[in-house]
XYZ file of C-alpha atoms in Angstrom:
535
model
C 16.959 -7.032 16.019
C 15.192 -10.715 16.612
C 12.791 -10.599 19.284
C 12.679 -13.873 21.005
C 9.287 -14.634 22.416
C 8.236 -18.112 25.086
C 5.207 -20.124 24.490
C 2.434 -17.605 25.574
C 4.124 -15.504 22.417
C 5.307 -13.258 25.258
C 8.591 -11.291 24.380
C 11.627 -11.570 26.627
C 14.895 -9.715 26.595
C 18.298 -11.856 25.831
C 20.315 -8.838 25.221
C 20.495 -6.367 27.541
C 18.635 -2.533 25.742
C 18.290 -5.029 22.396
C 15.601 -2.334 21.186
C 18.466 -0.044 21.400
C 20.944 -1.804 19.508
C 21.079 -2.889 15.525
C 22.256 -5.750 14.451
C 23.566 -7.464 10.927
C 23.944 -10.729 10.527
C 24.593 -12.926 7.797
C 25.442 -12.371 4.116
C 24.512 -8.818 5.120
C 26.707 -8.393 7.703
C 29.423 -9.853 5.619
C 28.526 -7.294 2.849
C 28.588 -4.008 4.594
C 32.099 -4.904 6.147
C 33.148 -5.966 2.505
C 31.921 -2.448 1.324
C 33.408 -0.754 4.456
C 37.672 -2.720 3.489
C 36.565 -1.790 -0.149
C 35.730 2.226 0.901
C 38.809 2.367 2.764
C 41.368 0.551 -0.129
C 39.245 3.235 -3.108
C 40.991 6.123 -1.350
C 44.033 4.811 -0.913
C 44.346 3.137 -4.599
C 44.302 6.594 -6.437
C 47.901 7.206 -4.478
C 49.476 4.125 -5.377
C 53.475 3.869 -7.540
C 55.246 6.819 -9.123
C 52.156 8.628 -10.823
C 50.051 8.370 -7.797
C 48.192 11.543 -5.736
C 48.992 12.891 -3.094
C 45.950 13.222 -0.273
C 45.398 16.484 1.529
C 44.032 16.168 5.019
C 43.137 18.498 7.676
C 42.789 17.932 11.386
C 40.286 19.058 13.534
C 42.757 22.126 14.681
C 43.902 22.826 11.250
C 46.659 21.403 10.599
C 47.512 20.318 7.197
C 49.095 17.501 6.278
C 49.762 16.661 2.098
C 50.869 12.885 1.647
C 50.746 10.457 -0.393
C 52.083 7.660 2.994
C 49.295 4.952 2.985
C 49.989 4.457 7.068
C 49.512 8.713 7.299
C 46.448 9.024 5.045
C 45.048 5.774 7.411
C 46.192 7.662 10.529
C 44.865 11.063 10.302
C 41.577 10.185 8.484
C 39.653 9.697 11.695
C 37.546 6.386 10.425
C 34.767 5.608 12.388
C 33.797 1.896 10.930
C 35.487 -1.125 12.964
C 36.011 -2.739 9.761
C 38.224 0.107 8.153
C 39.879 0.649 11.438
C 41.190 -2.880 10.957
C 42.506 -1.570 7.242
C 44.518 1.110 9.105
C 45.450 -1.415 11.954
C 46.679 -3.591 8.653
C 48.759 -0.210 7.068
C 50.176 -0.032 10.497
C 51.441 -2.812 11.200
C 53.136 -2.828 7.227
C 54.705 0.449 8.494
C 55.920 -0.986 11.752
C 57.402 -4.011 10.131
C 58.749 -2.995 6.946
C 58.002 0.821 7.048
C 57.479 0.424 3.359
C 54.653 -0.586 1.341
C 51.719 0.666 3.222
C 49.011 1.646 0.479
C 50.070 -1.530 -1.842
C 48.901 -3.667 1.028
C 45.517 -1.788 1.633
C 44.740 -1.884 -2.221
C 45.668 -5.859 -2.192
C 43.436 -6.355 0.500
C 40.702 -4.272 -0.895
C 40.603 -6.039 -4.310
C 40.816 -9.866 -2.183
C 37.987 -7.983 -0.455
C 36.356 -7.435 -3.972
C 36.274 -11.048 -4.682
C 35.318 -12.405 -1.746
C 32.300 -10.303 -2.288
C 31.434 -12.462 -6.252
C 32.108 -15.552 -4.528
C 29.736 -14.771 -1.630
C 27.200 -14.121 -3.800
C 27.628 -17.337 -5.667
C 26.589 -18.816 -2.829
C 30.322 -20.190 -1.451
C 30.856 -20.683 2.082
C 33.169 -17.787 3.742
C 34.911 -20.099 5.751
C 35.635 -22.053 2.234
C 36.977 -18.496 0.726
C 38.853 -17.950 3.538
C 40.903 -21.346 3.315
C 41.007 -21.020 -0.133
C 42.790 -17.543 -0.216
C 45.023 -19.126 2.715
C 46.471 -22.279 0.271
C 46.613 -19.080 -2.423
C 49.080 -17.186 -0.138
C 50.783 -20.024 0.300
C 51.267 -20.651 -3.671
C 52.246 -16.771 -3.747
C 54.774 -16.790 -0.935
C 56.519 -20.011 -2.519
C 57.085 -18.467 -5.997
C 58.324 -14.853 -4.502
C 60.795 -16.761 -2.784
C 61.532 -18.504 -5.888
C 62.009 -15.700 -8.467
C 63.924 -13.369 -5.371
C 67.631 -12.704 -6.193
C 70.329 -12.101 -3.978
C 71.745 -9.216 -3.907
C 75.436 -8.429 -3.350
C 76.236 -5.373 -1.503
C 79.132 -3.788 0.038
C 80.600 -0.948 2.104
C 82.475 0.334 -1.155
C 79.624 -0.890 -3.790
C 76.941 0.354 -2.384
C 74.724 1.351 -5.185
C 72.259 -1.679 -5.461
C 71.261 -0.083 -1.899
C 70.879 3.173 -3.482
C 68.487 2.099 -6.649
C 66.084 0.355 -4.372
C 65.863 3.515 -2.190
C 65.077 5.277 -5.302
C 62.352 2.412 -6.077
C 60.581 3.546 -3.189
C 60.975 7.601 -3.048
C 59.982 7.564 -7.237
C 56.320 8.043 -5.212
C 57.034 10.552 -3.267
C 57.015 14.213 -3.476
C 60.728 14.266 -3.008
C 61.277 11.898 -6.219
C 63.027 14.483 -8.402
C 65.756 14.490 -6.501
C 65.673 11.298 -5.060
C 68.944 10.418 -6.104
C 70.430 12.512 -3.264
C 68.139 11.285 -1.209
C 68.453 7.952 -1.311
C 72.663 7.987 -1.449
C 72.013 9.838 2.151
C 69.736 7.467 3.335
C 71.998 4.797 2.326
C 74.723 6.268 3.704
C 73.179 7.089 7.469
C 72.218 3.534 7.640
C 75.374 2.040 7.103
C 77.030 4.394 9.463
C 75.033 3.055 11.986
C 74.842 -0.522 10.542
C 76.492 -3.928 13.136
C 76.871 -5.160 9.276
C 77.974 -8.950 11.549
C 75.004 -8.776 12.823
C 73.382 -7.509 10.015
C 71.479 -4.851 12.785
C 70.492 -0.946 11.938
C 69.431 1.004 15.054
C 67.558 3.612 13.130
C 67.246 5.505 16.517
C 70.922 6.794 15.631
C 70.067 8.502 13.116
C 67.927 11.919 14.109
C 65.959 13.689 11.448
C 66.116 17.620 11.638
C 64.484 19.597 9.574
C 64.532 23.310 8.705
C 62.135 25.616 6.557
C 64.086 27.257 3.966
C 66.844 26.433 1.265
C 65.535 24.292 -1.167
C 65.319 20.249 -1.274
C 68.637 19.874 -2.399
C 70.460 21.732 0.203
C 69.502 18.618 2.151
C 72.671 17.233 3.771
C 73.847 14.176 6.107
C 75.654 15.123 9.100
C 78.193 12.720 10.588
C 77.750 13.918 14.046
C 74.516 15.411 15.543
C 72.863 18.839 14.803
C 71.090 20.477 18.475
C 68.947 23.271 17.123
C 70.477 25.561 19.977
C 73.056 28.293 20.132
C 75.906 29.399 22.239
C 74.469 30.731 25.486
C 76.719 34.314 24.764
C 76.558 36.283 22.076
C 80.185 36.578 22.901
C 81.538 33.042 22.831
C 83.439 31.371 19.898
C 81.436 30.146 16.932
C 83.949 27.608 16.115
C 85.952 25.323 18.843
C 88.414 22.829 17.151
C 89.059 19.409 19.543
C 86.285 20.172 21.683
C 86.309 18.383 25.106
C 82.192 18.106 26.325
C 80.936 18.533 29.443
C 77.234 16.809 29.082
C 75.437 18.298 32.602
C 71.853 17.471 33.922
C 72.667 19.483 36.472
C 72.117 23.826 36.530
C 74.285 26.429 36.720
C 72.744 27.934 40.348
C 73.214 27.694 43.884
C 71.729 24.761 45.533
C 68.597 25.331 47.103
C 66.624 23.602 50.064
C 63.835 21.371 49.652
C 62.114 22.663 52.327
C 60.326 26.235 52.448
C 62.674 28.793 54.400
C 63.319 32.739 54.391
C 66.668 34.545 54.725
C 66.794 38.109 56.931
C 68.688 40.128 55.472
C 68.678 43.649 57.750
C 72.122 44.998 56.794
C 74.361 45.821 53.985
C 77.204 43.521 55.228
C 74.603 40.438 55.085
C 73.516 40.698 51.779
C 77.429 41.304 50.290
C 77.984 37.973 52.183
C 75.608 36.266 50.817
C 76.658 37.583 47.183
C 79.663 36.469 47.779
C 78.257 33.109 48.690
C 76.480 33.158 45.347
C 79.389 34.134 43.787
C 81.948 31.760 45.083
C 79.158 28.880 44.013
C 79.332 29.776 40.565
C 83.026 30.265 40.548
C 83.292 26.663 42.070
C 81.135 25.264 39.218
C 82.671 27.081 36.590
C 86.588 26.482 37.716
C 85.173 22.736 38.039
C 84.812 22.496 34.558
C 88.195 24.447 33.532
C 90.206 22.051 35.938
C 88.766 18.371 34.101
C 90.107 20.311 31.042
C 86.571 20.713 29.363
C 86.455 22.982 26.202
C 82.303 23.073 26.030
C 79.526 22.835 28.375
C 75.802 21.023 27.334
C 73.616 21.654 29.976
C 70.163 20.709 30.232
C 69.405 23.403 32.482
C 69.419 27.027 32.184
C 71.925 28.904 33.877
C 71.171 32.951 35.145
C 73.068 35.737 33.712
C 75.789 35.661 36.348
C 76.639 31.766 35.263
C 76.427 33.196 31.664
C 78.763 35.889 32.149
C 81.262 33.836 34.291
C 81.585 31.395 31.981
C 82.465 33.853 29.409
C 84.705 35.546 31.269
C 87.007 32.250 31.832
C 86.180 31.452 27.674
C 84.256 28.171 28.383
C 81.315 28.600 25.323
C 78.677 26.758 26.902
C 75.051 25.680 25.435
C 71.566 25.621 27.869
C 67.795 23.659 27.376
C 69.141 21.092 24.947
C 66.503 18.222 25.706
C 67.303 14.787 26.941
C 67.365 12.737 23.929
C 69.154 14.942 22.411
C 71.993 14.981 25.245
C 72.029 10.832 24.868
C 72.772 11.166 21.578
C 75.549 14.150 21.638
C 76.673 11.166 24.844
C 76.787 8.556 22.078
C 78.518 10.316 19.348
C 81.343 11.694 21.225
C 81.678 9.055 23.254
C 80.690 11.580 26.953
C 79.208 10.419 29.862
C 76.589 12.484 31.288
C 76.764 14.037 35.072
C 74.224 14.475 37.261
C 76.620 15.943 39.543
C 79.710 19.131 39.711
C 81.385 16.646 42.096
C 81.310 13.785 39.681
C 82.658 15.512 36.993
C 86.421 13.211 35.676
C 88.210 13.946 32.866
C 87.307 10.305 31.490
C 83.667 12.109 31.571
C 84.056 14.501 29.026
C 83.150 13.579 24.884
C 85.169 14.185 22.147
C 84.463 15.958 19.066
C 86.934 17.005 16.108
C 84.994 20.265 15.735
C 82.148 22.229 17.372
C 80.420 24.470 14.864
C 77.378 27.554 15.029
C 75.624 27.680 11.548
C 73.384 30.717 10.862
C 70.305 30.287 7.815
C 69.426 32.724 5.658
C 68.531 36.267 7.108
C 66.719 34.953 9.922
C 68.715 34.519 13.657
C 67.815 31.394 13.395
C 71.388 29.443 14.281
C 72.270 25.563 14.970
C 75.350 23.813 16.517
C 76.864 21.148 14.594
C 79.239 19.286 16.536
C 81.239 17.122 13.942
C 84.147 14.261 13.465
C 82.806 12.701 17.164
C 84.944 9.773 18.497
C 81.850 7.410 18.120
C 80.412 7.841 14.446
C 77.913 5.733 14.993
C 75.038 8.460 15.360
C 74.071 10.436 12.623
C 72.074 13.371 11.459
C 70.146 13.659 8.303
C 69.116 17.813 7.922
C 66.109 18.610 6.008
C 65.727 21.997 3.788
C 62.318 22.991 2.058
C 60.268 25.463 1.188
C 57.306 24.733 3.317
C 57.061 22.713 6.690
C 54.264 20.395 5.117
C 56.982 19.425 2.624
C 59.756 19.009 5.142
C 57.111 16.905 7.035
C 56.508 14.585 3.660
C 60.437 14.171 3.324
C 60.754 13.219 6.715
C 58.508 10.424 5.695
C 59.779 9.816 2.644
C 63.037 9.621 4.345
C 61.795 7.082 6.832
C 60.408 4.543 4.396
C 64.009 4.618 2.569
C 65.378 3.759 5.389
C 63.646 1.217 6.441
C 64.341 0.070 2.912
C 67.589 0.033 3.213
C 67.792 -1.523 7.090
C 65.399 -4.350 5.119
C 68.039 -4.841 2.729
C 70.745 -5.515 5.286
C 68.748 -7.624 7.572
C 67.860 -9.847 4.527
C 69.365 -9.089 0.898
C 66.806 -10.998 -1.375
C 64.603 -8.435 -4.256
C 62.092 -8.713 -6.506
C 61.582 -6.700 -8.971
C 58.821 -3.888 -8.782
C 56.347 -1.952 -11.160
C 53.984 -4.927 -10.524
C 56.104 -7.388 -11.970
C 56.184 -9.806 -8.851
C 52.276 -9.755 -8.350
C 52.138 -10.674 -11.976
C 54.654 -13.080 -12.032
C 52.792 -14.607 -8.455
C 49.186 -13.989 -10.271
C 50.512 -16.421 -13.226
C 51.844 -19.525 -10.936
C 48.809 -19.316 -8.532
C 46.129 -19.058 -11.901
C 48.209 -22.385 -12.840
C 48.374 -23.774 -8.907
C 44.452 -23.541 -9.032
C 44.247 -26.387 -11.144
C 45.727 -28.939 -8.407
C 42.867 -28.311 -5.740
C 39.646 -30.648 -6.347
C 37.024 -28.146 -3.878
C 35.564 -25.564 -4.139
C 38.602 -23.601 -2.838
C 39.241 -23.801 -6.721
C 37.340 -20.813 -7.120
C 39.015 -18.868 -4.368
C 42.565 -19.436 -5.570
C 41.495 -18.341 -8.926
C 39.695 -15.037 -7.184
C 43.035 -14.543 -5.186
C 45.138 -14.378 -8.866
C 42.905 -11.743 -9.830
C 43.180 -9.398 -6.912
C 47.194 -10.059 -7.039
C 46.779 -7.877 -10.860
C 44.716 -4.945 -8.808
C 48.073 -3.800 -8.361
C 49.770 -3.442 -11.301
C 46.234 -2.502 -13.338
C 46.055 0.768 -9.922
C 49.411 1.621 -11.596
C 48.428 1.374 -15.102
C 45.324 3.627 -13.765
C 47.387 5.954 -12.093
C 49.945 5.946 -15.013
C 47.032 7.735 -17.404
C 47.529 4.419 -19.585
C 44.597 1.700 -20.966
C 45.149 -0.500 -17.945
C 43.290 -3.780 -19.076
C 45.545 -3.770 -22.486
C 48.804 -2.620 -20.617
C 48.176 -5.554 -18.396
C 46.909 -8.361 -20.928
C 49.804 -7.049 -22.687
C 52.744 -7.562 -20.171
C 50.851 -10.646 -18.379
C 51.293 -12.478 -22.317
C 54.745 -11.410 -21.782
C 55.373 -13.134 -18.696
C 54.241 -16.395 -20.141
C 55.934 -16.442 -23.689
C 59.238 -15.570 -22.280
C 58.713 -16.902 -18.810
C 60.749 -14.090 -17.737
C 59.407 -12.607 -14.003
C 61.114 -8.772 -14.530
C 58.314 -7.589 -17.063
C 56.224 -4.732 -15.147
C 53.955 -1.879 -15.980
C 56.286 0.863 -18.172
C 54.762 4.002 -14.973
C 57.263 6.514 -16.374
C 56.724 5.487 -20.031
C 60.532 4.970 -20.221
C 60.065 2.701 -23.104
C 60.545 -0.697 -21.503
C 58.544 -3.190 -19.845
C 61.946 -4.777 -18.191
C 62.219 -3.549 -15.133
C 65.622 -4.685 -14.428
C 66.885 -2.486 -16.901
C 64.695 0.412 -15.509
C 66.295 -0.607 -12.174
C 62.813 -0.826 -9.914
C 63.419 -2.945 -7.334
C 61.855 -4.058 -4.274
C 63.159 -6.182 -1.155
C 61.634 -9.640 -0.701
C 60.568 -9.388 2.583
C 58.500 -6.138 2.105
C 56.033 -8.000 -0.277
C 56.441 -11.240 1.430
C 54.430 -9.505 4.223
C 52.052 -7.234 2.119
C 51.188 -10.949 0.807
C 50.573 -12.403 4.728
C 48.726 -9.393 6.049
C 46.615 -8.585 3.407
C 44.828 -12.060 3.296
C 45.286 -12.391 7.103
C 42.716 -9.368 7.445
C 40.671 -10.613 4.380
C 40.372 -13.793 6.335
C 39.588 -12.082 9.547
C 37.089 -9.997 7.739
C 35.324 -12.589 6.230
C 34.545 -14.902 9.479
C 32.539 -12.211 10.366
C 28.785 -13.201 10.222
C 27.207 -11.156 13.148
C 27.651 -7.594 13.688
C 26.237 -5.984 16.868
C 26.128 -2.762 17.922
C 24.688 0.405 19.500
C 22.452 1.598 16.935
C 22.528 5.800 16.291
C 20.131 7.686 18.465
């Protein structure tokens, strides 16, 4: 920390406890920041693309996560450096906005920082670099919109949507049955989508997982799946044309709020009390029967007596159902959540075509399926898998696929994947650089080089010769003037991404370029880092 001295040579304090703080300024600060950003990007670089590697992360309490979803890796990594935290935020915002492309956006930002470092060493001012990057990102986004293709789909022809979801899933652990999962994701999104408003509420899609079975057993249920069973083993396991009472009040006698005690000194008093209680229970069960309910779903528990009475009156019941699940059941069956028995009316009952209990494997695990509901706008995806980690990773992959399907319904333009969009933008930015006379020209060319890092990483991860492969594809782009040629990661034998059906959403790609540029500009403009030094 540089000390300030007065005219007599005595040091005086400007920053509190300045001797305990460390300070980086100027070029050193920028280089330190760039190194931190590059380090994060290097971790994710190997997990880009269909042949990308997975990362295994262990949390402080011993939970293990295996994933190659960029946002999850960075969330769990527990980063300490401030600039590295910016990279974590970057992938998180891509995840919130688009849901897919979280690895690519960090790799792109890392490449831009790497190029900026070379320019800084040549003595170019960081602000000029940032301005050059801004211009270049504008050229790239314009070019993306120019090469994007409109993409026709309808509720009856879902094949294009499925193809795009398969591209997302091909880089995940579930790629061996990506076709099935992509179809499930698309059908789920179309079931809850409002196609006129081009809006999809992903909250209506519930994703449940259960260890056991195999990944191919994953299914889409047009209804709700509840991880509960009937409260009494002798209640019927299958109810057709069910009328469901959804209650948030417990099946037990009311308790006064004040403190009280009841003195019972004779048998008669005890009998009276017992009869009174029984009357309460009888009334409750009778109220449910009177409105025509054939199934009771309750948020709270009920004691054995109530359970016995319900069994006796032939009224199946489910207890301890969570609040979120109750809401989804209410949405799906068109019922109302009833807080008091007095308010039960036939109009407030939900309707379902079939409610059945299903048991799994040799364990006593049972789940309740509520299907053929009055309002099919709530669906459940039920995942099976060999172990817990597999199910968690499948949930994350499904989330990405659901987001891609949602983005296509919002904006149905696509670009081609496999690095082809980046190579095409890189060529456009390179040729656009000649139109700028100033120092920014260098930064624009560097931006074009940074865009090449994505196809380069794809080729590297697929075990191909990165530089040879990239230059071959690039020359093909320039010769044939087609924006469809990408890296052939899966060794299909063709570079044409149109034939391989590798699509990505336009809004996803555009967001990647814009977000990465914003973060890099922000990092380049920092020239002084004051931090408490470690003692």
